Amino acid sequence: MHVRDRRVKRTQNLLAQALLALIAEKGYDAITIRDITERADIGYATFFRHYRDKDELLRDVADVVINELLEILFGQQPGQEPAAVGQLIFRYVADHSAVVRVLLGSRGPASLVQHVIQRGSENVLRQNKPRPDSPVPAEIAAHHLVASSIALIQWWIEHDMPYSPEHMGDIYRQLIVQPTLTSAFITDPA
Amino acid sequence: MHVRDRRVKRTQNLLAQALLALIAEKGYDAITIRDITERADIGYATFFRHYRDKDELLRDVADVVINELLEILFGQQPGQEPAAVGQLIFRYVADHSAVVRVLLGSRGPASLVQHVIQRGSENVLRQNKPRPDSPVPAEIAAHHLVASSIALIQWWIEHDMPYSPEHMGDIYRQLIVQPTLTSAFITDPA
DNA sequence: TCCTTATGATATACAATATATCATAGTATA
DNA sequence: TATACTATGATATATTGTATATCATAAGGA
């Protein structure tokens, strides 16, 4: 597989850049393929010579970022200090925040989940007293609590609920509630 | 505000039921408004007399579930045992799994995030040894690790990165890595 | 240079959204 | 129960966006 035709590379690059710019401007759903091709200054029909639809283009753009992040997370030799990985992740995100923001910025019905997390977090903050000396801000802890609860529910549902609600309640407490409360909130002695 | 016109109630109910059924059949994106109205046996134009678009109908359906879940989580008197809340959540989800599955079932670009979580989880499982006696299954722990990492990144990005990568690395370790590793995996003594 | 192929411009078929109109049937309320 | 109200169904239509085909031209690879 030699070097691709320069024209193909150029076109796909222009389309990718145009998509990212447009998402930042008006969100993914509102974008038409004509929007993309006009912004990229590319013929409309040319789009379909490269991608079946918008989603396929987005996937192509995302793959680059995904692979780099996975490389950071798991590309290192085993036995290396895993303590620094956290910093590496957030440094990478900071360096590529424009793209990451676009890829994580959910909208449409997906923003429903975001809405739930938002409302849930506010409730958590309202009903818990933050621990003053904690390095974990209460706002982050609340967001973490709700977001990972939803993720856990999501896993359970998508795997057809293989464990009982009681068992899941245990997991939920051990993996999410207990660590979050002890590290960021003042636990109420019942 | 008296009781609404029975016809309105009936129409909106039929539309909601039709939407849920169709999502389960072929996914949200593939559904057209004509699909919904035909399934509901409702005139096409009638849809727009109630909702601006598909998303508005979905939001309407979702609000019911969201409010019930928040009620379970935060509707109780303070000072009550918070240990049982986990069970309550998962019991509720089990009882309403059809709807919850639909609402959490991400689509379009949102499914990109799901894809990343999937790939990330596989890597975590590959590179860590599960603790045999843990009540937390390795598969769940891996999913939790990756999903809540992404959620944390999402919070950071959406709040314009108010803390340094080093600080976020600390939070990440304390809130996510350390609890997950100690409860489900055999920690490698460096 | 010569052959290949990607692109631009254009036309067209098609699907889906969104709105308007009007007769009819179902509802609320006095 | 009679009356005024309004939601609905059926239909037509304008508009927008997708997807594909064709052909001349320009750019690229060997």
Coordinates of N, CA, C and O (backbone and C1' of nucleotides) in Angstrom, one line a residue, chain C:
Chain C
dT1 P 5.6 16.5 -22.8 O5' 5.4 14.9 -23.1 C5' 6.2 14.2 -23.9 C4' 5.9 12.7 -23.7 C3' 4.4 12.4 -23.9 O3' 4.3 11.2 -24.6 C1' 5.0 11.8 -21.7
dC2 P 2.9 10.9 -25.5 O5' 2.2 9.9 -24.5 C5' 2.9 8.7 -24.1 C4' 2.1 8.0 -23.1 C3' 0.6 8.0 -23.4 O3' 0.0 6.7 -23.0 C1' 0.9 8.9 -21.2
dC3 P -1.4 6.3 -23.7 O5' -2.1 5.5 -22.4 C5' -1.3 4.7 -21.6 C4' -1.8 4.8 -20.2 C3' -3.3 4.7 -20.0 O3' -3.5 3.6 -19.1 C1' -2.4 6.6 -18.8
dT4 P -5.0 3.2 -18.8 O5' -5.2 3.8 -17.3 C5' -4.1 3.7 -16.4 C4' -4.4 4.5 -15.1 C3' -5.9 4.4 -14.6 O3' -5.9 4.1 -13.3 C1' -5.3 6.7 -14.8
dT5 P -7.2 3.7 -12.5 O5' -7.6 5.1 -11.8 C5' -6.6 5.7 -11.0 C4' -7.2 7.1 -10.5 C3' -8.7 7.1 -10.1 O3' -8.8 8.0 -9.1 C1' -8.3 8.7 -11.7
dA6 P -9.6 7.6 -7.7 O5' -9.6 9.0 -6.9 C5' -8.4 9.8 -6.9 C4' -8.7 11.3 -7.0 C3' -10.0 11.7 -6.3 O3' -9.8 12.9 -5.6 C1' -10.1 12.3 -8.6
dT7 P -10.9 13.5 -4.7 O5' -11.5 14.7 -5.7 C5' -10.6 15.6 -6.2 C4' -11.2 16.5 -7.2 C3' -12.5 17.2 -6.7 O3' -12.4 18.6 -6.6 C1' -12.7 16.3 -9.0
dG8 P -13.6 19.4 -6.0 O5' -14.3 20.0 -7.3 C5' -13.5 20.6 -8.3 C4' -14.5 21.1 -9.4 C3' -15.7 21.8 -8.9 O3' -16.0 23.0 -9.7 C1' -16.3 20.0 -10.3
dA9 P -17.2 24.0 -9.3 O5' -18.3 23.7 -10.4 C5' -17.9 23.3 -11.7 C4' -19.1 22.9 -12.5 C3' -20.4 23.5 -12.0 O3' -21.1 24.0 -13.1 C1' -20.5 21.1 -12.2
dT10 P -22.5 24.7 -12.9 O5' -23.6 23.6 -13.3 C5' -23.3 22.8 -14.4 C4' -24.3 21.6 -14.4 C3' -25.7 21.9 -13.9 O3' -26.6 21.9 -15.0 C1' -24.9 19.8 -13.2
dA11 P -28.2 22.2 -14.8 O5' -28.8 20.7 -14.8 C5' -28.4 19.8 -15.8 C4' -29.0 18.4 -15.5 C3' -30.5 18.5 -15.0 O3' -31.3 17.6 -15.8 C1' -29.2 17.3 -13.5
dT12 P -32.9 17.5 -15.6 O5' -33.1 16.3 -14.6 C5' -32.3 15.2 -14.7 C4' -32.5 14.2 -13.6 C3' -34.0 14.3 -13.0 O3' -34.5 13.0 -12.9 C1' -32.4 14.4 -11.3
dA13 P -36.1 12.7 -12.9 O5' -36.2 11.5 -11.9 C5' -35.2 10.5 -11.9 C4' -35.1 10.0 -10.5 C3' -36.4 9.8 -9.7 O3' -36.5 8.5 -9.1 C1' -34.9 11.1 -8.4
dC14 P -37.8 8.0 -8.5 O5' -37.5 8.2 -6.9 C5' -36.2 7.9 -6.4 C4' -36.1 8.5 -5.0 C3' -37.4 8.4 -4.2 O3' -37.2 7.7 -3.0 C1' -36.4 10.5 -4.0
dA15 P -38.4 7.1 -2.2 O5' -38.1 7.6 -0.7 C5' -36.7 7.7 -0.3 C4' -36.5 8.7 0.8 C3' -37.7 8.6 1.8 O3' -37.2 8.6 3.1 C1' -37.4 10.8 1.0
dA16 P -38.1 8.2 4.4 O5' -38.2 9.6 5.1 C5' -37.1 10.4 5.4 C4' -37.5 11.8 5.8 C3' -38.7 11.9 6.7 O3' -38.4 12.5 7.9 C1' -38.8 13.5 4.8
dT17 P -39.4 13.0 9.0 O5' -39.4 14.5 8.7 C5' -38.2 15.2 8.7 C4' -38.4 16.7 8.4 C3' -39.3 17.4 9.3 O3' -38.8 18.7 9.7 C1' -40.1 17.7 7.1
dA18 P -39.2 19.4 11.0 O5' -40.4 20.4 10.4 C5' -40.0 21.3 9.5 C4' -41.3 22.0 8.9 C3' -42.4 22.3 9.9 O3' -42.6 23.7 9.9 C1' -43.2 21.3 7.9
dT19 P -43.6 24.4 10.9 O5' -44.8 24.9 9.9 C5' -44.4 25.4 8.7 C4' -45.7 25.4 7.8 C3' -47.0 25.8 8.5 O3' -47.4 27.0 7.9 C1' -47.3 24.0 7.1
dA20 P -48.7 27.8 8.4 O5' -49.8 27.4 7.3 C5' -49.5 27.5 5.9 C4' -50.8 27.1 5.1 C3' -52.1 27.5 5.7 O3' -52.9 28.1 4.7 C1' -52.1 25.2 5.3
dT21 P -54.4 28.8 5.2 O5' -55.4 27.7 4.7 C5' -55.2 27.1 3.4 C4' -56.3 26.0 3.2 C3' -57.6 26.3 3.9 O3' -58.7 26.1 2.9 C1' -56.9 24.2 4.5
dC22 P -60.1 26.8 3.2 O5' -61.1 25.6 3.4 C5' -60.9 24.4 2.6 C4' -61.7 23.2 3.2 C3' -62.9 23.6 4.0 O3' -63.9 22.6 3.8 C1' -61.4 22.3 5.3
dA23 P -65.5 23.0 4.0 O5' -66.1 21.6 4.2 C5' -65.6 20.5 3.5 C4' -65.6 19.2 4.3 C3' -66.9 19.0 5.2 O3' -67.2 17.7 5.1 C1' -64.9 19.1 6.6
dT24 P -68.6 17.2 5.9 O5' -67.9 16.5 7.2 C5' -66.9 15.5 7.0 C4' -66.5 15.0 8.4 C3' -67.6 14.7 9.4 O3' -67.4 13.4 10.0 C1' -66.1 16.1 10.4
dA25 P -68.6 12.6 10.6 O5' -68.0 12.1 12.0 C5' -66.6 11.8 12.1 C4' -66.0 12.2 13.4 C3' -66.9 11.8 14.6 O3' -66.2 11.1 15.6 C1' -66.3 14.1 14.8
dG26 P -66.9 10.4 16.8 O5' -66.2 11.2 18.0 C5' -64.8 11.3 18.0 C4' -64.3 12.3 19.1 C3' -64.9 12.0 20.4 O3' -63.9 12.3 21.4 C1' -65.5 14.2 19.7
dT27 P -64.1 11.8 22.9 O5' -63.9 13.2 23.7 C5' -64.2 14.4 23.1 C4' -63.8 15.5 23.9 C3' -64.4 15.5 25.4 O3' -63.5 16.1 26.2 C1' -65.5 17.2 24.2
dA28 P -63.7 16.2 27.8 O5' -64.3 17.7 28.0 C5' -63.5 18.8 27.6 C4' -64.2 20.1 27.8 C3' -64.7 20.3 29.2 O3' -64.5 21.6 29.6 C1' -66.5 20.4 27.7
dT29 P -64.7 22.0 31.2 O5' -66.1 22.8 31.1 C5' -66.3 23.8 30.1 C4' -67.7 24.2 30.1 C3' -68.4 24.3 31.4 O3' -69.2 25.5 31.5 C1' -69.7 23.1 29.9
dA30 P -69.7 26.0 32.9 O5' -70.7 27.1 32.4 C5' -70.8 27.4 31.0 C4' -72.3 27.4 30.6 C3' -73.2 27.7 31.8 O3' -74.1 28.8 31.4 C1' -73.8 25.7 30.7

